[in-house]
Amino acid sequence: MLDSKIIWKRAGSLTENDLVECATLFSAHYGIWAEGAGNRAGKRVRQSAGTLKDNYLRGPESWAAQAYHGNELIGYAFYQRSDLAGKGHVTWVTQFVVHKDHQNKGLGTRILRAIWSQSKQYAWGLVTANPAAVRALEKATLRRCEVTMIQKNWSALKNLVSSDLPYIAAVSKPMREGTTAVDTNFPLDRTESNATMDSLMSRGHDWQLGILGPLEEWAAFTFSEQAYSTEASSLVREWIADCDSTVVDAYQGMALDADHKWQSKTKHEVDYFLKSIESPSKAKIFDIGCGTGRHSIELAARGHNVVGVDTGSALLEKAIHSANSISNIKFECCDARLWRPNEKFDCGICLYDVVGSFADDVENAKILTTAYFCLKQGGYFLLTVMNGELMDSIAQHRTDNENLPMNLLSLEPSPTMQDTGNIFSPKYVLWHDEKGVAYRRELFESEKVAPCELVVRDRRYSKQEIKQLCETAGFEVVDIRYAKLGAWGNEVGPTDSSSKEIIILCKKPSESV
């Protein structure tokens, strides 16, 4: 799948440039006026930034999710979340556009997956004349659009959003029997959508929503009370893989302030590191996966020269702001697996389970290769990973590869990272015994991340597994121990309830090259 980044913003936080970008994409890729549009027929449908804001971002819970490839906007969804009395949340996409070069490649489904939660929802939907948008909805929600369900709920759904969406309020005619077509008086050329429909039908797709008239669009909705579709299992596997990148974007919007449990342990963790190594008083230190820079800044404040590295640009912006005017620290935005600085370091750290953030050992090993490359001969490297032995001893929900999708869907979601940081709570973890991988359905919601649900998976190691991985990278393992958060000096047993981390002190051999 195309490498793309999702950015969530509340409607009120969208800049003029954001809206202009969306209007430009809309005007170039949305569609063409049909013959019934008078002198506009044959021309592209265009809307200004102001029109987009006024017509599609009016509700109190209106959001935008923008997909970027590099610096180029390649797709977006405007949407709003409302509460339907006695039912639950309804998330309604008010506008949905994908760049023509990226259509039919899964980007639309990825955008919709990124804005919706599978839990606490009653319905998800949009109004469209494009069959591809309907299929993206069905794939993102793991359910099929059904005429009877949509017709039964249409009146309540329409009333819910009429005050915020003028084009829905203007719909006066009832749905035609056997379809979910509604008359939106929108004369859009159907050449491309008809070709999409022909392609679907040629592949044996069972289209449910009927055929549109000249001025009609489909009201396409799925509902939480529906059964999962027959394609749900394969779609969940896609969802898992897709979330690996989307989760990074969501984490950057989390409010991990000074009061968060993890933040409070910084001084102790830096104390432990400095006492464990032999280094100059002003050492050159790297911090792989530095995040908001809490360890980097503490080390710099103690006189060391520090370089922090992370893939999250928003996290690094926070780090730079927190570092203020400290001159002996700098931050670099890059993939740690590929980082190859020109300078060598006296020592380094990679804390809070950066190794393990990939489910694949091959990718985690690349981070260790980077650390080895960056160190001077005889340099020390402190690493922490999550304790797989503890997870295996407490797991309540287990899976193998074959049953992973359905087992994951039966797992209860939670806002663990934002609320407690306790990613070992067995109630919310699905444990893949054979692979040593933990899965969670993480709920995200903040001022910078709209309510959504993403699959988080991470590799958790036994002491022997991580020791072998470090040695394979070339390190000498000086010390390895099970430890509890904030008390790394006190070794505990492998299945002690507090032994959530394994701490590894490594050394690059002096004779290495």
Coordinates of C-alpha atoms in Angstrom, one line a residue:
M1 CA 0.0 0.0 0.0
L2 CA 1.1 3.6 -0.7
D3 CA 3.0 5.2 2.1
S4 CA 0.7 7.9 3.4
K5 CA 0.3 9.9 6.6
I6 CA -3.1 10.6 8.3
I7 CA -3.6 14.0 10.0
W8 CA -6.7 14.6 12.0
K9 CA -8.0 18.1 12.7
R10 CA -11.1 19.6 14.3
A11 CA -13.0 21.8 11.8
G12 CA -12.1 24.8 13.9
S13 CA -8.4 24.0 13.7
L14 CA -8.3 23.8 9.9
T15 CA -6.2 26.6 8.5
E16 CA -7.0 28.6 5.4
N17 CA -4.2 26.6 3.6
D18 CA -5.8 23.3 4.7
L19 CA -9.1 24.3 3.2
V20 CA -7.5 25.6 0.0
E21 CA -5.6 22.3 -0.3
C22 CA -8.9 20.4 0.1
A23 CA -10.7 22.6 -2.3
T24 CA -8.0 22.2 -4.9
L25 CA -8.1 18.4 -4.6
F26 CA -11.9 18.4 -4.8
S27 CA -12.0 20.6 -7.8
A28 CA -9.4 18.4 -9.7
H29 CA -10.7 15.0 -8.7
Y30 CA -14.3 14.9 -7.5
G31 CA -16.3 14.7 -10.7
I32 CA -17.8 16.3 -13.8
W33 CA -21.2 18.0 -14.2
A34 CA -23.7 16.0 -16.2
E35 CA -25.9 17.4 -19.0
G36 CA -28.6 18.4 -16.6
A37 CA -26.3 21.0 -15.1
G38 CA -26.9 23.6 -17.8
N39 CA -23.9 25.6 -18.9
R40 CA -21.7 23.8 -16.4
A41 CA -22.2 20.5 -18.2
G42 CA -18.9 18.8 -19.0
K43 CA -17.0 20.9 -16.6
R44 CA -15.4 19.9 -13.4
V45 CA -17.4 20.3 -10.2
R46 CA -15.6 22.9 -8.2
Q47 CA -15.9 24.3 -4.7
S48 CA -14.1 27.0 -2.9
A49 CA -12.4 26.7 0.5
G50 CA -15.2 28.8 2.0
T51 CA -18.0 26.7 0.5
L52 CA -16.4 23.5 1.8
K53 CA -16.2 25.0 5.3
D54 CA -19.7 26.4 5.3
N55 CA -21.5 23.4 3.8
Y56 CA -19.6 20.3 5.1
L57 CA -18.0 21.3 8.4
R58 CA -20.9 22.9 10.3
G59 CA -21.6 20.5 13.1
P60 CA -20.2 20.9 16.6
E61 CA -18.3 17.6 16.3
S62 CA -17.0 18.1 12.7
W63 CA -13.5 16.8 11.8
A64 CA -11.2 16.4 8.8
A65 CA -8.9 13.5 8.2
Q66 CA -6.3 14.3 5.6
A67 CA -4.0 11.8 3.9
Y68 CA -0.6 13.0 2.7
H69 CA 2.0 11.3 0.5
G70 CA 5.1 13.4 1.4
N71 CA 3.8 17.0 1.3
E72 CA 1.0 16.2 -1.2
L73 CA -2.6 16.0 -0.1
I74 CA -3.9 12.8 -1.8
G75 CA -7.2 12.3 0.0
Y76 CA -9.5 13.6 2.7
A77 CA -12.7 13.0 4.5
F78 CA -14.8 15.6 6.3
Y79 CA -17.1 14.0 8.9
Q80 CA -19.1 14.6 12.0
R81 CA -20.1 12.5 14.9
S82 CA -23.5 12.8 16.4
D83 CA -25.5 10.9 19.1
L84 CA -28.7 9.2 18.1
A85 CA -30.9 9.0 21.2
G86 CA -31.1 5.5 22.6
K87 CA -28.8 4.1 20.0
G88 CA -25.3 5.5 20.2
H89 CA -22.8 7.4 18.1
V90 CA -23.4 8.0 14.4
T91 CA -20.4 9.0 12.3
W92 CA -21.4 10.6 9.0
V93 CA -18.9 11.4 6.2
T94 CA -20.0 14.7 4.7
Q95 CA -17.4 14.8 1.9
F96 CA -14.9 12.2 0.7
V97 CA -12.3 12.8 -2.0
V98 CA -9.4 10.7 -3.2
H99 CA -6.8 11.8 -5.8
K100 CA -7.5 10.0 -9.1
D101 CA -4.0 8.5 -9.2
H102 CA -4.6 6.8 -5.9
Q103 CA -8.2 5.5 -6.4
N104 CA -8.9 1.8 -6.3
K105 CA -5.7 1.2 -4.3
G106 CA -7.1 1.0 -0.8
L107 CA -6.5 4.7 0.2
G108 CA -10.2 5.5 0.6
T109 CA -10.6 2.5 2.9
R110 CA -7.6 3.5 4.9
I111 CA -8.9 7.0 5.4
L112 CA -12.3 5.7 6.6
R113 CA -10.7 3.1 8.9
A114 CA -8.7 6.0 10.5
I115 CA -11.8 8.0 11.5
W116 CA -14.1 5.3 12.8
S117 CA -14.2 3.2 15.9
Q118 CA -15.7 -0.3 15.9
S119 CA -17.0 0.2 19.4
K120 CA -19.5 2.6 20.9
Q121 CA -20.9 3.2 17.4
Y122 CA -24.4 2.7 16.2
A123 CA -23.9 3.6 12.5
W124 CA -21.4 4.7 10.0
G125 CA -22.2 6.2 6.6
L126 CA -22.1 8.7 3.8
V127 CA -24.2 9.8 0.8
T128 CA -22.5 9.2 -2.6
A129 CA -23.0 8.4 -6.2
N130 CA -19.6 6.5 -6.3
P131 CA -19.7 2.7 -5.8
A132 CA -16.1 2.8 -4.8
A133 CA -17.0 5.0 -1.8
V134 CA -19.7 2.5 -0.8
R135 CA -17.2 -0.3 -1.0
A136 CA -14.7 1.7 1.1
L137 CA -17.4 2.1 3.8
E138 CA -18.2 -1.6 3.7
K139 CA -14.5 -2.6 4.0
A140 CA -13.7 -0.1 6.8
T141 CA -16.7 -1.2 8.9
L142 CA -16.5 -4.9 8.1
R143 CA -20.2 -5.0 7.2
R144 CA -22.3 -4.8 4.1
C145 CA -24.8 -2.0 3.3
E146 CA -28.3 -3.5 3.5
V147 CA -31.3 -1.8 1.9
T148 CA -33.8 -2.9 4.7
M149 CA -31.5 -1.6 7.5
I150 CA -30.9 1.7 5.8
Q151 CA -34.5 2.3 4.9
K152 CA -35.6 1.5 8.5
N153 CA -33.2 4.0 10.0
W154 CA -33.1 6.7 7.2
S155 CA -35.7 9.0 8.7
A156 CA -33.9 9.2 12.1
L157 CA -30.5 9.5 10.5
K158 CA -31.7 12.3 8.2
N159 CA -33.3 14.3 11.0
L160 CA -30.1 13.9 13.1
V161 CA -28.0 15.9 10.6
S162 CA -30.4 18.0 8.7
S163 CA -29.5 21.2 10.6
D164 CA -25.8 20.8 9.8
L165 CA -26.0 19.4 6.2
P166 CA -28.1 21.6 3.9
Y167 CA -27.9 19.1 1.0
I168 CA -29.4 16.4 3.3
A169 CA -32.1 18.8 4.7
A170 CA -33.1 19.4 1.1
V171 CA -33.9 15.8 0.4
S172 CA -37.7 15.6 0.4
K173 CA -38.6 12.5 -1.5
P174 CA -38.6 9.1 0.2
M175 CA -36.3 6.4 -0.9
R176 CA -37.4 4.4 -3.9
E177 CA -38.5 0.8 -3.1
G178 CA -35.7 -1.7 -3.3
T179 CA -32.9 0.9 -3.2
T180 CA -31.3 3.4 -0.9
A181 CA -31.3 6.1 -3.6
V182 CA -32.2 9.6 -2.5
D183 CA -32.9 12.6 -4.7
T184 CA -30.1 15.2 -3.8
N185 CA -30.7 17.1 -7.1
F186 CA -27.0 16.7 -8.0
P187 CA -26.5 16.2 -11.7
L188 CA -23.1 14.5 -11.7
D189 CA -21.7 12.7 -14.7
R190 CA -21.8 8.9 -14.1
T191 CA -19.2 7.8 -16.6
E192 CA -16.6 6.9 -14.1
S193 CA -18.9 5.6 -11.4
N194 CA -20.6 3.4 -14.1
A195 CA -17.2 2.0 -15.0
T196 CA -16.6 1.2 -11.4
M197 CA -19.9 -0.5 -11.1
D198 CA -19.2 -2.6 -14.2
S199 CA -15.8 -3.6 -12.7
L200 CA -17.5 -4.7 -9.5
M201 CA -20.1 -6.7 -11.3
S202 CA -17.6 -8.4 -13.6
R203 CA -15.8 -9.6 -10.4
G204 CA -19.1 -11.2 -9.2
H205 CA -19.8 -8.5 -6.5
D206 CA -23.3 -8.7 -5.1
W207 CA -24.4 -5.1 -5.2
Q208 CA -27.2 -4.4 -2.7
L209 CA -28.2 -0.7 -3.0
G210 CA -30.0 -0.6 -6.4
I211 CA -29.5 1.6 -9.4
L212 CA -29.4 5.4 -9.3
G213 CA -31.6 7.8 -11.2
P214 CA -30.0 11.0 -12.9
L215 CA -30.2 13.2 -9.8
E216 CA -29.8 10.6 -7.1
E217 CA -27.1 9.4 -4.7
W218 CA -27.0 6.3 -2.4
A219 CA -27.5 6.7 1.3
A220 CA -24.9 4.1 2.3
F221 CA -24.8 3.1 6.0
T222 CA -23.7 0.1 8.0
F223 CA -24.9 -0.6 11.6
S224 CA -23.2 -2.1 14.6
E225 CA -26.1 -4.6 15.1
Q226 CA -25.3 -6.2 11.7
A227 CA -23.3 -9.3 11.5
Y228 CA -19.8 -9.1 10.1
S229 CA -19.5 -9.7 6.4
T230 CA -18.0 -12.8 4.9
E231 CA -14.9 -10.8 3.9
A232 CA -14.3 -9.6 7.5
S233 CA -11.5 -12.0 8.3
S234 CA -9.3 -10.9 5.4
L235 CA -10.3 -7.2 6.0
V236 CA -9.2 -7.5 9.7
R237 CA -5.8 -8.6 8.6
E238 CA -5.6 -5.6 6.3
W239 CA -6.7 -3.4 9.2
I240 CA -3.9 -4.8 11.4
A241 CA -1.3 -4.1 8.8
D242 CA -2.7 -0.7 8.0
C243 CA -2.7 0.4 11.6
D244 CA 1.0 -0.1 12.0
S245 CA 1.6 3.3 10.3
T246 CA -1.7 5.0 11.4
V247 CA -0.9 4.3 15.0
V248 CA 2.2 6.4 14.8
D249 CA 0.2 9.3 13.6
A250 CA -2.4 8.8 16.4
Y251 CA 0.2 8.6 19.2
Q252 CA 1.6 11.9 18.2
G253 CA -1.7 13.5 19.2
M254 CA -1.8 12.0 22.6
A255 CA -1.4 14.3 25.6
L256 CA 1.4 12.7 27.5
D257 CA 2.0 15.6 29.8
A258 CA 4.2 15.8 32.9
D259 CA 1.5 14.1 35.0
H260 CA 1.4 10.9 32.9
K261 CA 2.7 7.9 34.7
W262 CA 5.5 7.3 32.3
Q263 CA 6.8 10.9 32.5
S264 CA 7.3 10.8 36.2
K265 CA 10.1 8.1 36.0
T266 CA 12.5 10.1 33.8
K267 CA 15.0 11.2 36.4
H268 CA 15.2 7.7 38.0
E269 CA 15.7 6.1 34.6
V270 CA 18.5 8.5 33.6
D271 CA 20.2 7.9 37.0
Y272 CA 20.2 4.2 36.4
F273 CA 21.7 4.6 32.9
L274 CA 24.5 6.9 34.0
K275 CA 25.4 4.7 37.0
S276 CA 25.5 1.6 34.7
I277 CA 28.0 2.9 32.2
E278 CA 31.6 4.1 32.1
S279 CA 31.5 7.3 30.1
P280 CA 33.0 10.8 30.1
S281 CA 31.4 13.5 32.2
K282 CA 30.3 15.1 28.9
A283 CA 29.5 12.1 26.9
K284 CA 28.1 12.0 23.3
I285 CA 24.8 10.1 23.7
F286 CA 22.1 9.0 21.2
D287 CA 18.5 8.4 22.1
I288 CA 16.7 6.2 19.6
G289 CA 12.9 6.6 19.7
C290 CA 13.2 9.8 21.8
G291 CA 9.6 10.8 21.4
T292 CA 8.9 14.1 23.2
G293 CA 12.5 14.1 24.4
R294 CA 12.2 13.5 28.1
H295 CA 15.3 11.4 28.5
S296 CA 17.3 13.4 25.9
I297 CA 16.5 16.6 27.7
E298 CA 17.3 15.2 31.1
L299 CA 20.7 13.9 29.9
A300 CA 21.5 17.3 28.2
A301 CA 20.6 19.1 31.4
R302 CA 23.3 17.1 33.1
G303 CA 25.9 18.3 30.7
H304 CA 25.9 15.5 28.1
N305 CA 25.8 16.2 24.3
V306 CA 22.7 14.4 23.0
V307 CA 21.1 13.6 19.7
G308 CA 17.5 12.4 19.9
V309 CA 16.0 10.4 16.9
D310 CA 12.3 9.7 16.2
T311 CA 10.0 9.2 13.2
G312 CA 7.3 11.4 14.7
S313 CA 7.6 15.0 13.6
A314 CA 4.9 16.2 15.9
L315 CA 6.6 14.5 18.9
L316 CA 9.9 16.1 17.9
E317 CA 8.2 19.5 17.8
K318 CA 7.2 19.0 21.4
A319 CA 10.7 17.9 22.2
I320 CA 12.3 21.0 20.6
H321 CA 9.8 23.2 22.5
S322 CA 10.6 21.5 25.8
A323 CA 14.3 21.7 25.2
N324 CA 13.9 25.4 24.9
S325 CA 17.4 27.0 24.6
I326 CA 19.5 24.0 25.6
S327 CA 22.5 24.2 23.3
N328 CA 23.9 20.7 23.8
I329 CA 20.9 18.8 22.3
K330 CA 19.5 18.3 18.8
F331 CA 16.8 16.2 17.4
E332 CA 16.5 14.4 14.0
C333 CA 13.3 13.1 12.3
C334 CA 14.1 9.8 10.6
D335 CA 13.5 6.1 10.7
A336 CA 15.9 4.6 13.3
R337 CA 16.3 1.5 11.2
L338 CA 18.0 3.6 8.5
W339 CA 19.8 6.2 10.6
R340 CA 23.5 6.4 9.9
P341 CA 25.1 9.5 11.4
N342 CA 28.6 10.6 10.5
E343 CA 29.7 10.9 14.1
K344 CA 30.2 8.1 16.6
F345 CA 28.8 8.1 20.2
D346 CA 30.2 7.2 23.6
C347 CA 26.9 5.6 24.6
G348 CA 23.2 5.4 23.7
I349 CA 19.8 4.5 24.9
C350 CA 16.7 3.0 23.3
L351 CA 14.0 2.9 26.0
Y352 CA 10.3 2.2 26.3
D353 CA 10.1 -0.7 23.9
V354 CA 11.1 0.9 20.7
V355 CA 12.6 -2.5 20.0
G356 CA 9.4 -4.5 19.9
S357 CA 7.4 -1.8 18.2
F358 CA 7.5 -4.0 15.1
A359 CA 5.9 -7.4 15.3
D360 CA 8.7 -8.7 13.0
D361 CA 12.0 -9.5 14.6
V362 CA 13.8 -8.6 11.3
E363 CA 12.7 -5.0 11.6
N364 CA 13.5 -4.8 15.3
A365 CA 16.9 -6.2 14.6
K366 CA 17.5 -3.3 12.2
I367 CA 17.2 -0.9 15.2
L368 CA 19.9 -2.8 17.1
T369 CA 22.1 -2.7 14.0
T370 CA 21.8 1.1 14.0
A371 CA 22.7 1.3 17.6
Y372 CA 25.8 -0.9 17.0
F373 CA 26.8 1.2 14.1
C374 CA 26.6 4.5 16.0
L375 CA 28.7 3.5 19.0
K376 CA 32.4 3.9 19.5
Q377 CA 34.3 0.8 20.3
G378 CA 33.7 0.0 23.9
G379 CA 30.6 2.1 24.0
Y380 CA 27.5 1.1 26.1
F381 CA 23.9 0.8 25.0
L382 CA 20.9 0.5 27.3
L383 CA 17.8 -1.1 25.9
T384 CA 14.4 -1.9 27.4
V385 CA 11.8 -4.3 25.9
M386 CA 8.5 -5.6 27.1
N387 CA 8.6 -8.9 29.1
G388 CA 6.9 -11.6 27.1
E389 CA 7.3 -14.2 29.9
L390 CA 5.1 -12.1 32.1
M391 CA 2.6 -11.6 29.3
D392 CA 2.5 -15.3 28.6
S393 CA 1.8 -16.1 32.3
I394 CA -1.1 -13.7 32.7
A395 CA -2.8 -13.8 29.3
Q396 CA -6.5 -14.3 29.4
H397 CA -7.1 -14.1 25.6
R398 CA -4.9 -16.2 23.3
T399 CA -4.9 -16.8 19.6
D400 CA -3.1 -18.5 16.8
N401 CA -2.7 -17.1 13.3
E402 CA -5.8 -18.8 11.8
N403 CA -8.2 -17.5 14.4
L404 CA -6.6 -14.1 14.9
P405 CA -9.1 -11.9 13.1
M406 CA -12.2 -13.1 14.9
N407 CA -10.5 -13.3 18.2
L408 CA -9.4 -9.7 17.8
L409 CA -12.9 -8.6 17.0
S410 CA -14.1 -10.2 20.3
L411 CA -11.5 -8.3 22.3
E412 CA -12.7 -5.3 24.3
P413 CA -11.2 -2.0 23.2
S414 CA -9.8 0.5 25.7
P415 CA -8.0 3.9 25.9
T416 CA -5.1 2.3 27.7
M417 CA -2.3 4.4 26.4
Q418 CA -4.0 7.7 27.2
D419 CA -5.5 6.7 30.5
T420 CA -3.1 4.4 32.4
G421 CA -0.3 3.2 30.1
N422 CA -0.8 -0.3 31.6
I423 CA -0.4 -2.2 28.4
F424 CA -0.2 -5.5 30.3
S425 CA -3.8 -5.4 31.5
P426 CA -4.8 -9.0 30.4
K427 CA -8.4 -7.9 29.9
Y428 CA -7.4 -5.8 26.9
V429 CA -4.6 -7.9 25.4
L430 CA -4.8 -10.7 22.8
W431 CA -1.7 -12.8 23.1
H432 CA -0.2 -14.7 20.1
D433 CA 1.7 -17.4 21.9
E434 CA 3.8 -18.7 19.0
K435 CA 4.9 -15.3 17.7
G436 CA 5.2 -13.5 21.1
V437 CA 3.1 -10.7 19.8
A438 CA 0.4 -8.8 21.8
Y439 CA -2.6 -7.1 20.1
R440 CA -4.8 -4.4 21.6
R441 CA -7.8 -2.5 20.2
E442 CA -6.7 1.0 21.3
L443 CA -9.2 3.9 21.5
F444 CA -7.8 7.3 20.7
E445 CA -9.4 10.7 21.4
S446 CA -7.9 14.0 22.1
E447 CA -8.0 17.6 20.9
K448 CA -5.7 16.5 18.0
V449 CA -7.1 13.0 17.3
A450 CA -10.7 12.4 16.5
P451 CA -12.4 9.5 18.2
C452 CA -11.1 6.4 16.5
E453 CA -10.0 2.8 17.2
L454 CA -6.8 1.3 15.9
V455 CA -5.1 -2.1 16.3
V456 CA -1.8 -1.8 18.2
R457 CA 0.5 -4.8 18.1
D458 CA 4.0 -5.2 19.6
R459 CA 6.6 -7.9 20.1
R460 CA 7.3 -9.0 23.7
Y461 CA 10.4 -10.9 24.4
S462 CA 11.7 -13.6 26.7
K463 CA 15.1 -12.8 28.3
Q464 CA 16.8 -15.4 26.1
E465 CA 15.2 -14.1 22.9
I466 CA 16.3 -10.5 23.4
K467 CA 19.8 -11.6 24.5
Q468 CA 20.2 -13.6 21.3
L469 CA 18.9 -10.7 19.2
C470 CA 21.5 -8.3 20.8
E471 CA 24.3 -10.8 20.4
T472 CA 23.4 -11.4 16.8
A473 CA 23.7 -7.6 16.2
G474 CA 27.3 -7.8 17.5
F475 CA 26.8 -6.7 21.1
E476 CA 28.3 -8.2 24.3
V477 CA 25.4 -8.4 26.8
V478 CA 26.9 -7.0 30.1
D479 CA 23.7 -7.2 32.2
I480 CA 20.1 -8.3 31.6
R481 CA 17.4 -8.3 34.2
Y482 CA 13.6 -8.2 34.7
A483 CA 12.5 -4.9 36.3
K484 CA 9.5 -2.9 37.3
L485 CA 8.6 0.6 36.1
G486 CA 10.6 3.3 37.9
A487 CA 12.7 0.8 39.9
W488 CA 15.2 -0.6 37.4
G489 CA 17.8 -1.3 40.1
N490 CA 15.6 -3.8 41.9
E491 CA 15.6 -7.1 39.9
V492 CA 12.4 -9.1 40.1
G493 CA 11.3 -12.5 38.8
P494 CA 10.2 -13.1 35.2
T495 CA 6.5 -13.5 36.1
D496 CA 6.3 -11.1 39.0
S497 CA 3.3 -8.9 38.3
S498 CA 5.6 -5.8 38.4
S499 CA 8.3 -7.2 36.0
K500 CA 6.9 -5.5 32.8
E501 CA 10.3 -4.7 31.3
I502 CA 13.5 -6.4 30.5
I503 CA 16.5 -4.2 30.8
I504 CA 19.6 -5.0 28.7
L505 CA 23.0 -3.3 29.1
C506 CA 25.1 -4.0 26.0
K507 CA 28.6 -3.1 25.1
K508 CA 30.2 -2.8 21.6
P509 CA 33.4 -4.9 21.9
S510 CA 36.6 -2.8 21.9
E511 CA 38.1 -4.9 19.2
S512 CA 35.1 -4.4 16.8
V513 CA 35.4 -2.5 13.6

